[in-house]
Coordinates of C-alpha atoms and ligand atoms in Angstrom, one line a residue:
X1 CA 28.7 -6.2 -13.3
X2 CA 29.4 -3.9 -11.2
X3 CA 30.5 -4.4 -7.4
X4 CA 28.2 -2.0 -5.0
X5 CA 29.2 1.3 -4.8
X6 CA 30.4 1.9 -1.2
X7 CA 27.8 4.0 0.0
X8 CA 25.4 0.6 -0.2
X9 CA 27.9 -1.2 2.7
X10 CA 28.0 2.4 4.9
X11 CA 23.9 1.9 5.5
X12 CA 24.5 -0.8 7.0
X13 CA 23.6 -2.2 9.9
X14 CA 22.3 1.0 10.7
X15 CA 18.8 2.3 12.2
X16 CA 18.3 6.4 11.3
X17 CA 17.2 7.5 14.7
X18 CA 16.7 11.4 15.5
X19 CA 18.3 11.8 11.9
X20 CA 21.2 10.6 12.0
X21 CA 22.6 7.1 11.1
X22 CA 23.0 5.0 14.1
X23 CA 25.0 2.4 14.8
X24 CA 22.9 -0.7 15.8
X25 CA 23.1 -2.4 18.6
X26 CA 21.5 -5.3 18.3
X27 CA 24.3 -8.9 17.8
X28 CA 22.8 -10.7 15.2
X29 CA 23.1 -9.1 11.9
X30 CA 21.1 -10.8 9.0
X31 CA 22.6 -10.8 5.4
X32 CA 20.9 -8.7 2.5
X33 CA 21.5 -10.6 -0.1
X34 CA 21.0 -9.2 -3.9
X35 CA 18.7 -11.8 -5.7
X36 CA 20.2 -10.9 -8.8
X37 CA 23.3 -12.8 -7.4
X38 CA 23.3 -13.9 -4.6
X39 CA 25.7 -12.7 -3.2
X40 CA 25.7 -10.3 0.1
X41 CA 25.9 -6.6 -0.2
X42 CA 25.4 -6.2 3.5
X43 CA 23.1 -6.6 6.7
X44 CA 20.6 -5.2 8.8
X45 CA 20.2 -5.5 12.7
X46 CA 17.2 -6.4 14.3
X47 CA 16.3 -2.9 16.8
X48 CA 16.2 -3.1 20.2
X49 CA 13.7 -2.9 22.7
X50 CA 15.5 -0.1 24.4
X51 CA 16.3 1.2 20.3
X52 CA 12.6 1.3 19.8
X53 CA 11.6 3.5 23.7
X54 CA 14.0 5.5 22.5
X55 CA 12.9 6.2 18.7
X56 CA 8.9 6.1 19.7
X57 CA 10.5 8.5 22.6
X58 CA 12.4 11.2 20.4
X59 CA 9.2 10.8 17.4
X60 CA 6.7 12.2 20.3
X61 CA 9.5 14.2 21.4
X62 CA 9.6 15.7 17.7
X63 CA 5.9 15.4 16.7
X64 CA 4.8 18.0 19.8
X65 CA 7.3 21.0 18.0
X66 CA 5.9 19.9 14.6
X67 CA 2.4 20.0 15.1
X68 CA 3.3 23.7 16.6
X69 CA 4.9 24.5 12.5
X70 CA 2.2 26.2 10.4
X71 CA 1.4 24.1 7.4
X72 CA 2.8 26.5 5.2
X73 CA 6.5 25.4 6.9
X74 CA 5.4 22.1 6.4
X75 CA 4.8 22.4 2.8
X76 CA 7.9 23.8 2.1
X77 CA 10.3 21.6 3.2
X78 CA 8.3 18.3 2.2
X79 CA 8.8 20.6 -1.3
X80 CA 12.5 19.8 -0.4
X81 CA 11.9 16.4 0.7
X82 CA 10.5 15.5 -2.8
X83 CA 13.1 17.6 -4.8
X84 CA 16.0 15.3 -3.1
X85 CA 13.9 12.4 -3.7
X86 CA 13.7 13.4 -7.6
X87 CA 17.9 14.7 -7.7
X88 CA 18.4 11.0 -5.9
X89 CA 16.5 9.1 -8.4
X90 CA 19.6 7.4 -9.5
X91 CA 21.4 6.3 -6.9
X92 CA 17.6 5.3 -5.4
X93 CA 16.2 3.0 -8.4
X94 CA 20.3 0.8 -8.8
X95 CA 19.6 0.6 -4.7
X96 CA 16.7 -0.5 -5.3
X97 CA 17.9 -3.2 -7.5
X98 CA 20.0 -4.3 -6.0
X99 CA 18.4 -5.0 -3.3
X100 CA 14.6 -6.1 -4.4
X101 CA 16.1 -7.0 -7.9
X102 CA 13.1 -5.2 -10.6
X103 CA 14.5 -3.8 -13.8
X104 CA 16.2 -0.5 -12.7
X105 CA 13.6 1.3 -15.0
X106 CA 11.4 1.0 -12.1
X107 CA 13.2 1.4 -9.4
X108 CA 13.9 5.0 -11.0
X109 CA 10.6 5.8 -11.6
X110 CA 9.8 4.3 -7.9
X111 CA 11.5 6.7 -6.9
X112 CA 10.1 9.5 -8.8
X113 CA 6.4 8.1 -8.0
X114 CA 7.7 8.7 -4.4
X115 CA 8.6 12.3 -5.0
X116 CA 5.2 13.1 -7.0
X117 CA 3.1 11.6 -3.2
X118 CA 5.4 13.3 -1.0
X119 CA 4.6 16.7 -3.5
X120 CA 1.2 16.2 -3.5
X121 CA -0.1 15.9 0.5
X122 CA 2.4 18.6 0.6
X123 CA 0.0 20.7 -0.8
X124 CA -3.3 18.9 -0.2
X125 CA -2.2 18.6 3.8
X126 CA -2.8 22.6 3.8
X127 CA -5.5 22.6 1.6
X128 CA -8.4 22.3 4.4
X129 CA -8.0 21.4 7.7
X130 CA -11.6 21.1 8.3
X131 CA -15.2 22.4 7.2
X132 CA -17.7 24.9 9.0
X133 CA -21.2 23.4 9.6
X134 CA -24.5 24.9 9.1
X135 CA -25.6 25.9 12.7
X136 CA -28.4 23.6 14.3
X137 CA -28.8 26.7 16.6
X138 CA -29.1 30.1 14.6
X139 CA -26.2 32.5 15.7
X140 CA -23.6 30.0 17.1
X141 CA -20.2 29.0 14.9
X142 CA -20.3 24.9 14.4
X143 CA -17.3 24.1 12.5
X144 CA -15.0 20.9 12.7
X145 CA -11.3 20.4 13.3
X146 CA -8.2 18.1 11.7
X147 CA -5.3 16.7 14.1
X148 CA -2.6 15.1 14.5
X149 CA -2.9 11.5 15.9
X150 CA 0.2 11.7 17.3
X151 CA 3.3 9.3 16.3
X152 CA 2.4 6.6 13.3
X153 CA 4.6 3.8 12.8
X154 CA 4.3 2.6 9.4
X155 CA 5.2 -1.6 8.6
X156 CA 6.7 -2.2 4.8
X157 CA 6.3 -4.6 2.4
X158 CA 9.7 -5.2 0.3
X159 CA 7.9 -4.9 -3.2
X160 CA 7.7 -1.2 -3.6
X161 CA 9.1 0.0 -0.4
X162 CA 10.3 3.8 -1.7
X163 CA 6.5 4.8 -3.1
X164 CA 4.8 3.3 0.0
X165 CA 6.3 4.8 2.1
X166 CA 6.0 8.1 0.9
X167 CA 2.0 7.9 0.0
X168 CA 1.9 6.9 4.3
X169 CA 4.4 9.0 5.1
X170 CA 3.9 12.5 3.4
X171 CA 0.2 12.8 4.1
X172 CA 0.9 11.9 8.4
X173 CA 3.5 14.1 8.7
X174 CA 2.0 17.1 6.3
X175 CA -1.3 16.1 9.2
X176 CA 1.5 17.1 11.7
X177 CA 2.3 13.0 12.9
X178 CA 6.0 11.9 13.8
X179 CA 6.2 8.5 11.9
X180 CA 8.7 5.8 12.5
X181 CA 9.4 3.4 9.4
X182 CA 9.9 -0.9 9.9
X183 CA 10.5 -1.8 5.8
X184 CA 10.9 -5.3 5.0
X185 CA 14.0 -7.0 5.6
X186 CA 14.6 -7.4 2.1
X187 CA 14.1 -3.2 1.5
X188 CA 16.1 -1.7 4.6
X189 CA 18.9 -0.4 2.8
X190 CA 16.9 1.3 -0.1
X191 CA 14.6 2.8 2.3
X192 CA 17.2 3.9 4.6
X193 CA 19.0 5.7 1.5
X194 CA 15.6 7.5 1.0
X195 CA 15.9 9.3 4.5
X196 CA 18.7 11.3 3.3
X197 CA 16.5 12.8 1.9
X198 CA 14.2 13.4 4.1
X199 CA 17.0 15.2 6.5
X200 CA 15.0 18.4 5.1
X201 CA 12.7 17.9 7.8
X202 CA 13.3 18.1 11.6
X203 CA 15.2 16.0 13.1
X204 CA 13.1 12.9 14.4
X205 CA 9.9 13.8 13.1
X206 CA 10.9 10.6 10.3
X207 CA 12.7 7.6 11.5
X208 CA 13.5 4.0 10.5
X209 CA 14.0 1.0 12.7
X210 CA 15.3 -1.7 10.8
X211 CA 14.5 -6.1 11.7
X212 CA 12.3 -8.5 11.3
X213 CA 8.4 -9.2 12.6
X214 CA 9.2 -8.9 16.5
X215 CA 10.2 -5.4 15.9
X216 CA 7.5 -4.5 13.7
X217 CA 4.9 -5.8 16.7
X218 CA 6.9 -4.0 19.3
X219 CA 6.0 -1.4 17.8
X220 CA 2.6 -2.1 17.5
X221 CA 2.2 -3.3 20.8
X222 CA 3.9 0.3 22.6
X223 CA 1.9 2.4 23.8
X224 CA 3.1 5.5 22.8
X225 CA 2.7 4.8 19.3
X226 CA -0.5 6.0 18.4
X227 CA -2.0 4.6 15.0
X228 CA -0.2 1.6 12.6
X229 CA -0.5 1.8 9.0
X230 CA 0.2 -1.8 7.6
X231 CA 0.7 -3.1 4.0
X232 CA 1.5 -6.4 3.9
X233 CA -0.2 -9.7 3.6
X234 CA -3.2 -11.0 5.6
X235 CA -1.9 -12.9 8.0
X236 CA 0.6 -10.1 9.3
X237 CA -2.4 -8.3 8.9
X238 CA -4.7 -10.2 11.2
X239 CA -1.8 -9.8 13.3
X240 CA -1.3 -6.7 13.5
X241 CA -5.8 -5.7 13.5
X242 CA -5.9 -8.4 16.5
X243 CA -3.1 -6.0 18.3
X244 CA -4.1 -2.5 18.2
X245 CA -7.9 -3.3 18.4
X246 CA -6.2 -4.4 22.1
X247 CA -5.4 -0.8 22.6
X248 CA -8.2 0.6 20.6
X249 CA -5.2 2.5 19.0
X250 CA -6.0 3.4 14.9
X251 CA -5.3 0.9 12.0
X252 CA -5.2 1.3 7.8
X253 CA -5.0 -2.1 6.5
X254 CA -3.2 -2.5 3.4
X255 CA -3.3 -6.2 2.6
X256 CA -3.3 -9.3 -0.3
X257 CA -4.8 -8.8 -3.4
X258 CA -5.8 -10.8 -6.3
X259 CA -6.6 -9.1 -8.8
X260 CA -9.1 -10.4 -11.7
X261 CA -8.6 -9.4 -15.2
X262 CA -11.6 -10.1 -17.8
X263 CA -11.5 -10.0 -21.0
X264 CA -14.6 -9.0 -23.7
X265 CA -15.4 -9.5 -27.2
X266 CA -14.5 -6.1 -27.9
X267 CA -11.4 -5.4 -27.0
X268 CA -8.6 -4.7 -28.5
X269 CA -7.1 -7.8 -28.1
X270 CA -3.4 -7.0 -29.4
X271 CA -3.7 -4.2 -26.3
X272 CA -5.2 -6.8 -24.0
X273 CA -2.7 -9.0 -24.4
X274 CA 0.6 -6.3 -23.7
X275 CA -2.1 -5.0 -20.8
X276 CA -2.2 -8.4 -19.4
X277 CA 1.0 -9.3 -19.8
X278 CA 2.5 -6.0 -17.9
X279 CA 0.1 -6.7 -15.7
X280 CA 1.1 -10.3 -14.6
X281 CA 4.2 -9.7 -15.0
X282 CA 5.4 -6.1 -13.9
X283 CA 7.8 -6.6 -11.1
X284 CA 7.8 -10.6 -11.3
X285 CA 4.4 -10.9 -10.0
X286 CA 5.4 -9.0 -7.4
X287 CA 2.3 -6.6 -6.7
X288 CA -0.1 -6.5 -4.6
X289 CA -2.5 -5.2 -7.4
X290 CA -0.5 -7.6 -10.7
X291 CA -3.4 -9.0 -12.6
X292 CA -4.0 -12.7 -11.4
X293 CA -6.4 -14.5 -12.6
X294 CA -7.4 -13.9 -16.5
X295 CA -11.8 -14.8 -17.6
X296 CA -12.1 -14.3 -20.7
X297 CA -14.7 -14.7 -22.7
X298 CA -15.1 -18.2 -24.7
X299 CA -15.4 -16.1 -28.4
X300 CA -11.8 -14.2 -28.5
X301 CA -10.1 -16.7 -26.3
X302 CA -7.5 -18.5 -28.3
X303 CA -7.1 -15.4 -30.1
X304 CA -6.7 -13.6 -27.3
X305 CA -4.1 -16.6 -26.0
X306 CA -1.9 -16.6 -29.0
X307 CA -0.7 -13.1 -28.3
X308 CA -0.3 -13.2 -24.5
X309 CA 2.1 -15.9 -26.1
X310 CA 3.5 -13.8 -27.9
X311 CA 4.6 -11.1 -26.6
X312 CA 5.2 -13.1 -23.0
X313 CA 8.4 -14.5 -25.3
X314 CA 9.9 -11.2 -25.6
X315 CA 10.4 -10.8 -21.7
X316 CA 13.6 -10.5 -21.5
X317 CA 14.7 -12.1 -17.8
X318 CA 17.5 -10.9 -16.3
X319 CA 20.0 -8.6 -13.5
X320 CA 17.8 -5.4 -12.8
X321 CA 20.8 -3.7 -14.0
X322 CA 21.1 -4.2 -17.0
X323 CA 18.9 -4.1 -20.3
X324 CA 15.3 -6.5 -19.3
X325 CA 11.9 -6.7 -18.7
X326 CA 11.9 -8.5 -15.8
X327 CA 14.7 -9.7 -12.8
X328 CA 15.1 -11.9 -9.8
X329 CA 12.0 -13.2 -7.8
X330 CA 13.0 -10.9 -4.1
X331 CA 14.2 -13.8 -2.1
X332 CA 14.9 -17.6 -2.2
X333 CA 12.0 -17.4 0.0
X334 CA 9.5 -16.3 -2.0
X335 CA 10.6 -18.6 -5.5
X336 CA 10.2 -21.6 -3.3
X337 CA 7.0 -20.7 -2.1
X338 CA 5.7 -19.5 -6.2
X339 CA 6.9 -22.7 -7.9
X340 CA 5.3 -24.9 -5.0
X341 CA 2.1 -22.8 -6.1
X342 CA 2.8 -23.7 -9.8
X343 CA 3.6 -27.6 -9.4
X344 CA 0.4 -27.8 -7.7
X345 CA -1.4 -25.7 -10.5
X346 CA 0.4 -28.7 -12.6
X347 CA -1.4 -31.2 -10.6
X348 CA -4.7 -29.3 -10.6
X349 CA -4.5 -30.4 -14.6
X350 CA -3.1 -26.3 -15.6
X351 CA -1.4 -26.8 -18.7
X352 CA 2.0 -24.8 -19.3
X353 CA 2.0 -22.7 -22.3
X354 CA 5.4 -20.6 -21.9
X355 CA 7.4 -21.1 -19.0
X356 CA 7.1 -22.7 -16.1
X357 CA 10.4 -23.2 -14.8
X358 CA 13.5 -21.1 -14.4
X359 CA 15.4 -19.4 -18.0
X360 CA 18.3 -21.2 -18.6
X361 CA 21.6 -19.5 -18.9
X362 CA 20.2 -18.5 -15.4
X363 CA 22.5 -20.3 -12.9
X364 CA 22.9 -17.3 -10.3
X365 CA 19.8 -15.4 -8.4
X366 CA 15.9 -16.4 -7.7
X367 CA 15.4 -15.8 -11.4
X368 CA 11.5 -18.2 -12.6
X369 CA 10.1 -17.9 -15.9
X370 CA 7.2 -15.5 -16.6
X371 CA 5.4 -18.3 -17.1
X372 CA 1.1 -18.8 -18.8
X373 CA -1.1 -21.3 -17.6
X374 CA -4.4 -22.9 -19.4
X375 CA -7.5 -24.7 -18.4
X376 CA -7.9 -23.6 -14.5
X377 CA -10.8 -23.9 -13.4
X378 CA -12.2 -21.1 -10.9
X379 CA -11.4 -23.5 -7.7
X380 CA -8.0 -24.0 -8.6
X381 CA -5.4 -22.8 -5.9
X382 CA -3.8 -21.1 -8.5
X383 CA -7.1 -19.5 -9.8
X384 CA -8.2 -18.8 -5.5
X385 CA -4.5 -17.6 -4.3
X386 CA -2.8 -14.4 -4.0
X387 CA 0.3 -16.1 -6.5
X388 CA 3.0 -12.9 -5.7
X389 CA 4.3 -14.0 -8.0
X390 CA 5.1 -13.9 -12.8
X391 CA 2.0 -16.6 -14.1
X392 CA -1.1 -15.8 -15.8
X393 CA -3.3 -18.4 -15.3
X394 CA -6.8 -18.1 -17.8
X395 CA -10.0 -19.0 -17.0
X396 CA -12.6 -19.3 -20.1
X397 CA -16.1 -17.7 -19.4
X398 CA -19.1 -18.4 -21.3
X399 CA -20.4 -14.4 -20.8
X400 CA -19.8 -11.1 -18.6
X401 CA -22.1 -12.2 -16.1
X402 CA -20.1 -15.7 -15.5
X403 CA -17.4 -13.2 -16.2
X404 CA -18.2 -10.8 -13.1
X405 CA -19.8 -13.7 -11.0
X406 CA -16.1 -15.0 -10.8
X407 CA -14.6 -12.2 -10.2
X408 CA -16.2 -11.2 -6.8
X409 CA -16.3 -15.1 -6.2
X410 CA -13.4 -14.5 -3.9
X411 CA -11.4 -12.9 -0.2
X412 CA -9.8 -10.4 -1.5
X413 CA -11.2 -7.6 -3.7
X414 CA -8.2 -4.9 -4.3
X415 CA -8.3 -4.0 -8.2
X416 CA -9.2 -6.1 -11.1
X417 CA -9.2 -3.9 -14.2
X418 CA -11.7 -5.4 -17.2
X419 CA -10.7 -5.1 -21.3
X420 CA -14.3 -3.7 -23.4
X421 CA -15.2 -1.0 -25.6
X422 CA -18.4 -2.0 -25.0
X423 CA -20.2 0.8 -23.2
X424 CA -22.5 -1.6 -21.3
X425 CA -20.4 -3.9 -19.6
X426 CA -17.6 -0.8 -18.8
X427 CA -20.5 1.1 -16.8
X428 CA -21.7 -2.9 -15.1
X429 CA -17.9 -2.6 -14.2
X430 CA -17.4 0.0 -12.6
X431 CA -20.7 -0.4 -10.8
X432 CA -20.7 -4.6 -10.3
X433 CA -17.3 -5.3 -9.5
X434 CA -16.0 -5.7 -5.8
X435 CA -12.7 -4.6 -5.8
X436 CA -11.9 -0.8 -4.3
X437 CA -10.6 0.0 -7.4
X438 CA -11.6 -0.9 -11.3
X439 CA -9.3 -0.7 -14.3
X440 CA -11.1 -0.5 -18.0
X441 CA -8.7 -1.0 -20.5
X442 CA -6.5 1.1 -18.7
X443 CA -4.3 -1.8 -16.3
X444 CA -2.1 -0.8 -12.9
X445 CA -3.0 3.0 -12.9
X446 CA -2.4 4.1 -9.7
X447 CA -3.1 8.7 -9.6
X448 CA -1.5 10.2 -6.2
X449 CA -5.4 13.0 -6.8
X450 CA -7.7 9.1 -5.9
X451 CA -8.5 6.8 -2.9
X452 CA -5.7 3.4 -3.0
X453 CA -6.6 0.4 -1.2
X454 CA -9.2 -3.1 -0.9
X455 CA -12.1 -4.2 0.4
X456 CA -13.4 -7.6 2.0
X457 CA -9.6 -9.1 3.2
X458 CA -7.6 -6.8 0.8
X459 CA -7.4 -4.1 3.3
X460 CA -8.9 -1.2 5.4
X461 CA -8.9 1.6 4.8
X462 CA -7.7 4.5 2.2
X463 CA -4.5 5.4 1.2
X464 CA -3.6 8.0 -2.1
X465 CA -5.9 11.4 -2.1
X466 CA -8.3 13.3 0.0
X467 CA -9.9 10.1 2.2
X468 CA -5.2 8.9 2.6
X469 CA -5.0 12.3 3.9
X470 CA -8.2 11.8 6.6
X471 CA -6.8 8.4 7.3
X472 CA -4.2 10.5 9.6
X473 CA -6.5 12.9 11.4
X474 CA -8.9 12.6 14.0
X475 CA -11.3 14.8 13.5
X476 CA -12.5 17.6 16.2
X477 CA -16.6 19.0 16.4
X478 CA -16.2 22.4 18.3
X479 CA -19.9 24.3 18.4
X480 CA -19.7 28.3 19.9
X481 CA -22.2 30.8 21.5
X482 CA -20.2 33.6 21.1
X483 CA -23.9 35.0 23.1
X484 CA -23.6 32.9 25.6
X485 CA -27.6 32.8 25.6
X486 CA -29.0 30.2 28.0
X487 CA -30.5 27.0 25.8
X488 CA -34.1 27.2 27.2
X489 CA -35.6 24.6 24.4
X490 CA -34.3 23.0 25.3
X491 CA -32.9 22.8 29.4
X492 CA -34.5 22.7 32.8
X493 CA -36.2 23.2 34.1
X494 CA -39.0 21.2 31.4
X495 CA -42.0 23.2 31.3
X496 CA -45.2 21.4 31.8
X497 CA -46.7 21.0 29.0
X498 CA -44.2 19.3 27.5
X499 CA -45.2 16.3 29.9
X500 CA -46.1 12.7 29.2
X501 CA -50.6 13.0 29.4
X502 CA -51.9 9.8 30.1
X503 CA -55.3 10.8 28.7
X504 CA -54.4 13.2 26.1
X505 CA -57.9 14.3 24.7
X506 CA -59.6 14.1 21.5
X507 CA -57.7 15.8 18.9
X508 CA -55.0 17.1 20.4
X509 CA -51.8 16.2 19.6
X510 CA -49.8 14.4 22.1
X511 CA -46.8 17.3 23.3
Ligands
LIG601 P1 4.8 -9.6 4.9 O1 3.6 -9.4 6.1 O2 5.4 -10.9 5.3 O3 5.4 -8.6 5.9 C1 4.7 -7.3 5.8 C2 5.7 -6.2 6.7 O4 5.3 -6.5 7.9 C3 6.9 -6.7 6.9 O5 8.0 -5.8 6.8 C4 7.5 -7.6 7.9 O6 8.4 -7.5 8.4 C5 6.2 -7.0 8.8 N1 6.3 -7.8 10.3 C6 5.2 -9.5 10.1 N2 5.0 -9.9 11.2 C7 4.9 -9.1 11.6 C8 4.4 -8.9 13.3 N3 4.2 -9.8 13.7 N4 4.2 -7.4 13.9 C9 4.1 -6.2 12.6 N5 4.9 -6.4 11.8 C10 5.2 -8.2 10.9 O7 4.3 -8.7 3.4 P2 5.6 -9.4 2.9 O8 6.5 -8.5 3.2 O9 6.4 -10.2 2.5 O10 4.8 -8.3 1.5 C11 4.0 -8.8 0.2 C12 2.1 -8.5 0.9 O11 2.4 -7.3 0.8 C13 1.4 -9.1 -0.3 O12 0.5 -10.0 0.3 C14 1.1 -8.0 -1.5 O13 0.3 -8.3 -1.8 C15 1.2 -7.0 -0.5 N6 1.2 -5.6 -0.8 C16 -0.1 -5.3 -0.3 C17 0.0 -3.7 -1.1 C18 -1.4 -2.9 -0.9 O14 -1.6 -1.7 -0.9 N7 -2.4 -3.3 -0.4 C19 0.5 -2.9 -1.3 C20 1.9 -4.1 -1.5 C21 1.8 -5.1 -1.1 P3 9.8 -8.6 8.1 O15 9.3 -8.7 6.5 O16 11.2 -8.4 8.2 O17 9.7 -9.8 9.0

């Protein structure tokens, strides 16, 4: 295996402030560990209070200038950023794989999705900035305008550090905001590397301060930040939402998922099994919208399982810089957590049909098997809670009603997949599943043009699409009377005949 290129080390212990990679002031660096080799590849440092204050002051200043820049110019600069990300795809992909483990193909694809979202918002952002209303008073002009919020804080998780950043940052920037990013401590170097592509923007508009949760919390609490877009777990999201509520600060929450995956008898089983295995094991199961609980009709249950086992056996596990389908989990802590969930599932009666341990021959790295478990019941923890690891637990159901009822019996409501060729079931799935996204025979797809987000405890608000743009804009109502005419129809003095009458004469309508 090759050693890390020098530029990986050059990003160590840095923040990205005012368009410059700046040596971090803090004195307690934390190691960045390659999860496939357990080797230290760099370090990050928690931003100090002074560094956070500085980043916020720079962002506010940059935002005021950016707000005076034309929408066309903003779009041109964002297109330059997108082109740069595309041409940096290989370097970004390599670093992302080294830092959090996903196979290089997935990392490099993520860089392309990142560029695609930036291009999308460059155009959508200038498409409209409000709408003209039918006036409530003849001769007047009533309309809405869109305005930026100010400085937007992005708090990001480790699983998709590039594209999740772009989904939010591109929408925020094109709308005239400045952005401060607090990446996960597991993917800070990759986030810093991405900033090289943002150098086309004026300095200070997008900055990165690294560190643990404390740094995120200080940015959330800061009186000169104006919105928080949080992506991460439910409990952290709750803390962020509570802190925002104290200041009436706008918050976008993209939190955990535990997506259902329903398989009905009309489904092409070969395809459904491949879709299931991909939906469960992509990115080692560390996907917010991963398929995490499978409800399979009893008529096809055994045949479906047989195909899923065949597909699972084919998955190549190893270092993401080699020819593999699945890399390690992102950290030692993630693996520990996941293995404890598997152990409890076994204790509850789940039958491991393949996997369940660590792959033979991989003695270094946070690797785990791709695992299929059957005989699980709807109330088992492995079905009810987010596992965020590569496990495919299957519950047998006897009809579509039961599948829908179980799918909805959850505090999560992010995505959902149904495999069926039955038109009625397809439409019922769309109408009846409580989720932000319903995929019929098309698991885990995103589209920059369509909104992504959850309901219940999976989130509040939307990113992507036109909805995702409005998450980062104020709407202001404006009403103009060009004549400055008196509004006698409702101003003082009120007419006597419009006053309350105690005994209106019979037959004469009141007022
Ligand atoms: P966490 O909730 O642990 O962390 C998310 C981010 O919040 C990290 O940058 C973390 O910093 C930071 N943070 C921690 N404490 C605080 C605090 N008190 N105030 C502000 N920020 C804080 O999530 P993970 O990184 O483990 O990501 C996995 C989770 O993300 C899963 O539950 C997954 O479902 C969810 N997710 C949801 C998505 C969606 O669109 N709904 C998309 C992708 C992931 P640090 O890690 O450095 O401590």
